[in-house]
Amino acid sequence: MRDVVSGWDVSGTEARPMAAPASARVHTFAVYSAFGLIAAVVFGTLSYHPF
């Protein structure tokens, strides 16, 4: 079982850190998602005409 907070695998007899490529993919996905959300808000407000 993997500890969510620290990212350590605690199911076996020894604790192993989570694989670096997996955490890098999660970080990359989070960064691109944040940029996508910002772009959606910016382009959404540019196309909104209240008057």
JSON list of N, CA and C in Angstrom, two decimals:
[
{"chain": "A", "resi": 1, "resn": "MET", "atom": "N", "xyz": [0.85, -1.17, 0.00]},
{"chain": "A", "resi": 1, "resn": "MET", "atom": "CA", "xyz": [0.00, 0.00, 0.00]},
{"chain": "A", "resi": 1, "resn": "MET", "atom": "C", "xyz": [0.90, 1.24, 0.00]},
{"chain": "A", "resi": 2, "resn": "ARG", "atom": "N", "xyz": [0.53, 2.24, -0.77]},
{"chain": "A", "resi": 2, "resn": "ARG", "atom": "CA", "xyz": [1.34, 3.46, -0.88]},
{"chain": "A", "resi": 2, "resn": "ARG", "atom": "C", "xyz": [0.78, 4.53, 0.04]},
{"chain": "A", "resi": 3, "resn": "ASP", "atom": "N", "xyz": [1.66, 5.15, 0.80]},
{"chain": "A", "resi": 3, "resn": "ASP", "atom": "CA", "xyz": [1.27, 6.26, 1.66]},
{"chain": "A", "resi": 3, "resn": "ASP", "atom": "C", "xyz": [1.05, 7.48, 0.78]},
{"chain": "A", "resi": 4, "resn": "VAL", "atom": "N", "xyz": [-0.14, 8.07, 0.86]},
{"chain": "A", "resi": 4, "resn": "VAL", "atom": "CA", "xyz": [-0.50, 9.16, -0.03]},
{"chain": "A", "resi": 4, "resn": "VAL", "atom": "C", "xyz": [0.32, 10.41, 0.25]},
{"chain": "A", "resi": 5, "resn": "VAL", "atom": "N", "xyz": [0.58, 10.70, 1.52]},
{"chain": "A", "resi": 5, "resn": "VAL", "atom": "CA", "xyz": [1.26, 11.94, 1.88]},
{"chain": "A", "resi": 5, "resn": "VAL", "atom": "C", "xyz": [2.73, 11.89, 1.51]},
{"chain": "A", "resi": 6, "resn": "SER", "atom": "N", "xyz": [3.43, 10.84, 1.88]},
{"chain": "A", "resi": 6, "resn": "SER", "atom": "CA", "xyz": [4.87, 10.80, 1.66]},
{"chain": "A", "resi": 6, "resn": "SER", "atom": "C", "xyz": [5.25, 10.14, 0.35]},
{"chain": "A", "resi": 7, "resn": "GLY", "atom": "N", "xyz": [4.35, 9.35, -0.24]},
{"chain": "A", "resi": 7, "resn": "GLY", "atom": "CA", "xyz": [4.65, 8.66, -1.49]},
{"chain": "A", "resi": 7, "resn": "GLY", "atom": "C", "xyz": [5.50, 7.42, -1.31]},
{"chain": "A", "resi": 8, "resn": "TRP", "atom": "N", "xyz": [5.58, 6.88, -0.11]},
{"chain": "A", "resi": 8, "resn": "TRP", "atom": "CA", "xyz": [6.38, 5.68, 0.15]},
{"chain": "A", "resi": 8, "resn": "TRP", "atom": "C", "xyz": [5.50, 4.46, 0.06]},
{"chain": "A", "resi": 9, "resn": "ASP", "atom": "N", "xyz": [6.06, 3.39, -0.47]},
{"chain": "A", "resi": 9, "resn": "ASP", "atom": "CA", "xyz": [5.36, 2.11, -0.57]},
{"chain": "A", "resi": 9, "resn": "ASP", "atom": "C", "xyz": [5.59, 1.36, 0.74]},
{"chain": "A", "resi": 10, "resn": "VAL", "atom": "N", "xyz": [4.51, 1.15, 1.52]},
{"chain": "A", "resi": 10, "resn": "VAL", "atom": "CA", "xyz": [4.65, 0.55, 2.84]},
{"chain": "A", "resi": 10, "resn": "VAL", "atom": "C", "xyz": [4.05, -0.85, 2.90]},
{"chain": "A", "resi": 11, "resn": "SER", "atom": "N", "xyz": [3.80, -1.48, 1.75]},
{"chain": "A", "resi": 11, "resn": "SER", "atom": "CA", "xyz": [3.16, -2.80, 1.77]},
{"chain": "A", "resi": 11, "resn": "SER", "atom": "C", "xyz": [4.15, -3.91, 2.09]},
{"chain": "A", "resi": 12, "resn": "GLY", "atom": "N", "xyz": [5.40, -3.77, 1.69]},
{"chain": "A", "resi": 12, "resn": "GLY", "atom": "CA", "xyz": [6.39, -4.82, 1.90]},
{"chain": "A", "resi": 12, "resn": "GLY", "atom": "C", "xyz": [7.13, -4.63, 3.21]},
{"chain": "A", "resi": 13, "resn": "THR", "atom": "N", "xyz": [8.23, -5.37, 3.33]},
{"chain": "A", "resi": 13, "resn": "THR", "atom": "CA", "xyz": [9.02, -5.27, 4.54]},
{"chain": "A", "resi": 13, "resn": "THR", "atom": "C", "xyz": [9.93, -4.05, 4.52]},
{"chain": "A", "resi": 14, "resn": "GLU", "atom": "N", "xyz": [10.22, -3.53, 3.34]},
{"chain": "A", "resi": 14, "resn": "GLU", "atom": "CA", "xyz": [11.07, -2.34, 3.25]},
{"chain": "A", "resi": 14, "resn": "GLU", "atom": "C", "xyz": [10.29, -1.21, 2.59]},
{"chain": "A", "resi": 15, "resn": "ALA", "atom": "N", "xyz": [10.59, 0.00, 2.98]},
{"chain": "A", "resi": 15, "resn": "ALA", "atom": "CA", "xyz": [9.92, 1.17, 2.41]},
{"chain": "A", "resi": 15, "resn": "ALA", "atom": "C", "xyz": [10.68, 1.63, 1.19]},
{"chain": "A", "resi": 16, "resn": "ARG", "atom": "N", "xyz": [9.95, 1.79, 0.09]},
{"chain": "A", "resi": 16, "resn": "ARG", "atom": "CA", "xyz": [10.58, 2.25, -1.16]},
{"chain": "A", "resi": 16, "resn": "ARG", "atom": "C", "xyz": [9.90, 3.54, -1.60]},
{"chain": "A", "resi": 17, "resn": "PRO", "atom": "N", "xyz": [10.67, 4.52, -2.07]},
{"chain": "A", "resi": 17, "resn": "PRO", "atom": "CA", "xyz": [10.04, 5.75, -2.58]},
{"chain": "A", "resi": 17, "resn": "PRO", "atom": "C", "xyz": [9.31, 5.48, -3.88]},
{"chain": "A", "resi": 18, "resn": "MET", "atom": "N", "xyz": [8.32, 6.30, -4.18]},
{"chain": "A", "resi": 18, "resn": "MET", "atom": "CA", "xyz": [7.57, 6.17, -5.41]},
{"chain": "A", "resi": 18, "resn": "MET", "atom": "C", "xyz": [8.50, 6.42, -6.60]},
{"chain": "A", "resi": 19, "resn": "ALA", "atom": "N", "xyz": [8.24, 5.77, -7.70]},
{"chain": "A", "resi": 19, "resn": "ALA", "atom": "CA", "xyz": [9.10, 5.89, -8.87]},
{"chain": "A", "resi": 19, "resn": "ALA", "atom": "C", "xyz": [9.11, 7.33, -9.38]},
{"chain": "A", "resi": 20, "resn": "ALA", "atom": "N", "xyz": [10.27, 7.81, -9.72]},
{"chain": "A", "resi": 20, "resn": "ALA", "atom": "CA", "xyz": [10.41, 9.19, -10.17]},
{"chain": "A", "resi": 20, "resn": "ALA", "atom": "C", "xyz": [9.63, 9.47, -11.45]},
{"chain": "A", "resi": 21, "resn": "PRO", "atom": "N", "xyz": [9.63, 8.59, -12.45]},
{"chain": "A", "resi": 21, "resn": "PRO", "atom": "CA", "xyz": [8.87, 8.90, -13.66]},
{"chain": "A", "resi": 21, "resn": "PRO", "atom": "C", "xyz": [7.37, 9.06, -13.41]},
{"chain": "A", "resi": 22, "resn": "ALA", "atom": "N", "xyz": [6.82, 8.27, -12.50]},
{"chain": "A", "resi": 22, "resn": "ALA", "atom": "CA", "xyz": [5.39, 8.38, -12.21]},
{"chain": "A", "resi": 22, "resn": "ALA", "atom": "C", "xyz": [5.08, 9.72, -11.56]},
{"chain": "A", "resi": 23, "resn": "SER", "atom": "N", "xyz": [5.90, 10.15, -10.62]},
{"chain": "A", "resi": 23, "resn": "SER", "atom": "CA", "xyz": [5.65, 11.44, -9.98]},
{"chain": "A", "resi": 23, "resn": "SER", "atom": "C", "xyz": [5.91, 12.58, -10.94]},
{"chain": "A", "resi": 24, "resn": "ALA", "atom": "N", "xyz": [6.85, 12.40, -11.86]},
{"chain": "A", "resi": 24, "resn": "ALA", "atom": "CA", "xyz": [7.10, 13.45, -12.86]},
{"chain": "A", "resi": 24, "resn": "ALA", "atom": "C", "xyz": [5.91, 13.58, -13.80]},
{"chain": "A", "resi": 25, "resn": "ARG", "atom": "N", "xyz": [5.28, 12.46, -14.15]},
{"chain": "A", "resi": 25, "resn": "ARG", "atom": "CA", "xyz": [4.10, 12.52, -15.01]},
{"chain": "A", "resi": 25, "resn": "ARG", "atom": "C", "xyz": [2.95, 13.23, -14.31]},
{"chain": "A", "resi": 26, "resn": "VAL", "atom": "N", "xyz": [2.77, 12.95, -13.03]},
{"chain": "A", "resi": 26, "resn": "VAL", "atom": "CA", "xyz": [1.70, 13.60, -12.28]},
{"chain": "A", "resi": 26, "resn": "VAL", "atom": "C", "xyz": [1.96, 15.10, -12.19]},
{"chain": "A", "resi": 27, "resn": "HIS", "atom": "N", "xyz": [3.21, 15.48, -11.95]},
{"chain": "A", "resi": 27, "resn": "HIS", "atom": "CA", "xyz": [3.56, 16.89, -11.86]},
{"chain": "A", "resi": 27, "resn": "HIS", "atom": "C", "xyz": [3.35, 17.59, -13.20]},
{"chain": "A", "resi": 28, "resn": "THR", "atom": "N", "xyz": [3.76, 16.95, -14.28]},
{"chain": "A", "resi": 28, "resn": "THR", "atom": "CA", "xyz": [3.57, 17.54, -15.62]},
{"chain": "A", "resi": 28, "resn": "THR", "atom": "C", "xyz": [2.09, 17.70, -15.93]},
{"chain": "A", "resi": 29, "resn": "PHE", "atom": "N", "xyz": [1.29, 16.69, -15.60]},
{"chain": "A", "resi": 29, "resn": "PHE", "atom": "CA", "xyz": [-0.15, 16.78, -15.83]},
{"chain": "A", "resi": 29, "resn": "PHE", "atom": "C", "xyz": [-0.76, 17.93, -15.03]},
{"chain": "A", "resi": 30, "resn": "ALA", "atom": "N", "xyz": [-0.32, 18.10, -13.78]},
{"chain": "A", "resi": 30, "resn": "ALA", "atom": "CA", "xyz": [-0.86, 19.18, -12.94]},
{"chain": "A", "resi": 30, "resn": "ALA", "atom": "C", "xyz": [-0.50, 20.55, -13.50]},
{"chain": "A", "resi": 31, "resn": "VAL", "atom": "N", "xyz": [0.74, 20.70, -13.98]},
{"chain": "A", "resi": 31, "resn": "VAL", "atom": "CA", "xyz": [1.17, 22.00, -14.52]},
{"chain": "A", "resi": 31, "resn": "VAL", "atom": "C", "xyz": [0.38, 22.33, -15.79]},
{"chain": "A", "resi": 32, "resn": "TYR", "atom": "N", "xyz": [0.26, 21.36, -16.70]},
{"chain": "A", "resi": 32, "resn": "TYR", "atom": "CA", "xyz": [-0.49, 21.62, -17.93]},
{"chain": "A", "resi": 32, "resn": "TYR", "atom": "C", "xyz": [-1.97, 21.84, -17.65]},
{"chain": "A", "resi": 33, "resn": "SER", "atom": "N", "xyz": [-2.52, 21.18, -16.66]},
{"chain": "A", "resi": 33, "resn": "SER", "atom": "CA", "xyz": [-3.92, 21.39, -16.30]},
{"chain": "A", "resi": 33, "resn": "SER", "atom": "C", "xyz": [-4.13, 22.80, -15.77]},
{"chain": "A", "resi": 34, "resn": "ALA", "atom": "N", "xyz": [-3.19, 23.28, -14.96]},
{"chain": "A", "resi": 34, "resn": "ALA", "atom": "CA", "xyz": [-3.29, 24.63, -14.43]},
{"chain": "A", "resi": 34, "resn": "ALA", "atom": "C", "xyz": [-3.22, 25.66, -15.56]},
{"chain": "A", "resi": 35, "resn": "PHE", "atom": "N", "xyz": [-2.29, 25.48, -16.50]},
{"chain": "A", "resi": 35, "resn": "PHE", "atom": "CA", "xyz": [-2.21, 26.40, -17.63]},
{"chain": "A", "resi": 35, "resn": "PHE", "atom": "C", "xyz": [-3.47, 26.34, -18.49]},
{"chain": "A", "resi": 36, "resn": "GLY", "atom": "N", "xyz": [-4.02, 25.16, -18.66]},
{"chain": "A", "resi": 36, "resn": "GLY", "atom": "CA", "xyz": [-5.25, 25.03, -19.43]},
{"chain": "A", "resi": 36, "resn": "GLY", "atom": "C", "xyz": [-6.42, 25.73, -18.76]},
{"chain": "A", "resi": 37, "resn": "LEU", "atom": "N", "xyz": [-6.51, 25.62, -17.46]},
{"chain": "A", "resi": 37, "resn": "LEU", "atom": "CA", "xyz": [-7.58, 26.29, -16.73]},
{"chain": "A", "resi": 37, "resn": "LEU", "atom": "C", "xyz": [-7.44, 27.80, -16.82]},
{"chain": "A", "resi": 38, "resn": "ILE", "atom": "N", "xyz": [-6.22, 28.31, -16.68]},
{"chain": "A", "resi": 38, "resn": "ILE", "atom": "CA", "xyz": [-5.98, 29.75, -16.79]},
{"chain": "A", "resi": 38, "resn": "ILE", "atom": "C", "xyz": [-6.34, 30.23, -18.20]},
{"chain": "A", "resi": 39, "resn": "ALA", "atom": "N", "xyz": [-5.93, 29.49, -19.23]},
{"chain": "A", "resi": 39, "resn": "ALA", "atom": "CA", "xyz": [-6.25, 29.87, -20.60]},
{"chain": "A", "resi": 39, "resn": "ALA", "atom": "C", "xyz": [-7.76, 29.86, -20.84]},
{"chain": "A", "resi": 40, "resn": "ALA", "atom": "N", "xyz": [-8.46, 28.88, -20.29]},
{"chain": "A", "resi": 40, "resn": "ALA", "atom": "CA", "xyz": [-9.91, 28.82, -20.46]},
{"chain": "A", "resi": 40, "resn": "ALA", "atom": "C", "xyz": [-10.59, 30.02, -19.82]},
{"chain": "A", "resi": 41, "resn": "VAL", "atom": "N", "xyz": [-10.13, 30.42, -18.65]},
{"chain": "A", "resi": 41, "resn": "VAL", "atom": "CA", "xyz": [-10.71, 31.59, -17.98]},
{"chain": "A", "resi": 41, "resn": "VAL", "atom": "C", "xyz": [-10.41, 32.86, -18.77]},
{"chain": "A", "resi": 42, "resn": "VAL", "atom": "N", "xyz": [-9.17, 33.02, -19.23]},
{"chain": "A", "resi": 42, "resn": "VAL", "atom": "CA", "xyz": [-8.80, 34.23, -19.98]},
{"chain": "A", "resi": 42, "resn": "VAL", "atom": "C", "xyz": [-9.59, 34.32, -21.28]},
{"chain": "A", "resi": 43, "resn": "PHE", "atom": "N", "xyz": [-9.61, 33.25, -22.07]},
{"chain": "A", "resi": 43, "resn": "PHE", "atom": "CA", "xyz": [-10.34, 33.30, -23.33]},
{"chain": "A", "resi": 43, "resn": "PHE", "atom": "C", "xyz": [-11.84, 33.38, -23.11]},
{"chain": "A", "resi": 44, "resn": "GLY", "atom": "N", "xyz": [-12.33, 32.81, -22.04]},
{"chain": "A", "resi": 44, "resn": "GLY", "atom": "CA", "xyz": [-13.75, 32.91, -21.74]},
{"chain": "A", "resi": 44, "resn": "GLY", "atom": "C", "xyz": [-14.17, 34.32, -21.37]},
{"chain": "A", "resi": 45, "resn": "THR", "atom": "N", "xyz": [-13.32, 35.04, -20.64]},
{"chain": "A", "resi": 45, "resn": "THR", "atom": "CA", "xyz": [-13.66, 36.41, -20.28]},
{"chain": "A", "resi": 45, "resn": "THR", "atom": "C", "xyz": [-13.47, 37.36, -21.45]},
{"chain": "A", "resi": 46, "resn": "LEU", "atom": "N", "xyz": [-12.57, 37.04, -22.39]},
{"chain": "A", "resi": 46, "resn": "LEU", "atom": "CA", "xyz": [-12.38, 37.90, -23.56]},
{"chain": "A", "resi": 46, "resn": "LEU", "atom": "C", "xyz": [-13.58, 37.83, -24.50]},
{"chain": "A", "resi": 47, "resn": "SER", "atom": "N", "xyz": [-14.25, 36.70, -24.53]},
{"chain": "A", "resi": 47, "resn": "SER", "atom": "CA", "xyz": [-15.38, 36.54, -25.45]},
{"chain": "A", "resi": 47, "resn": "SER", "atom": "C", "xyz": [-16.71, 36.94, -24.81]},
{"chain": "A", "resi": 48, "resn": "TYR", "atom": "N", "xyz": [-16.70, 37.36, -23.56]},
{"chain": "A", "resi": 48, "resn": "TYR", "atom": "CA", "xyz": [-17.93, 37.73, -22.86]},
{"chain": "A", "resi": 48, "resn": "TYR", "atom": "C", "xyz": [-18.17, 39.22, -23.03]},
{"chain": "A", "resi": 49, "resn": "HIS", "atom": "N", "xyz": [-19.33, 39.59, -23.60]},
{"chain": "A", "resi": 49, "resn": "HIS", "atom": "CA", "xyz": [-19.67, 41.00, -23.83]},
{"chain": "A", "resi": 49, "resn": "HIS", "atom": "C", "xyz": [-20.93, 41.33, -23.02]},
{"chain": "A", "resi": 50, "resn": "PRO", "atom": "N", "xyz": [-20.80, 42.02, -21.90]},
{"chain": "A", "resi": 50, "resn": "PRO", "atom": "CA", "xyz": [-21.97, 42.27, -21.06]},
{"chain": "A", "resi": 50, "resn": "PRO", "atom": "C", "xyz": [-22.92, 43.32, -21.63]},
{"chain": "A", "resi": 51, "resn": "PHE", "atom": "N", "xyz": [-22.46, 44.17, -22.54]},
{"chain": "A", "resi": 51, "resn": "PHE", "atom": "CA", "xyz": [-23.33, 45.25, -23.04]},
{"chain": "A", "resi": 51, "resn": "PHE", "atom": "C", "xyz": [-23.58, 45.10, -24.52]}
]
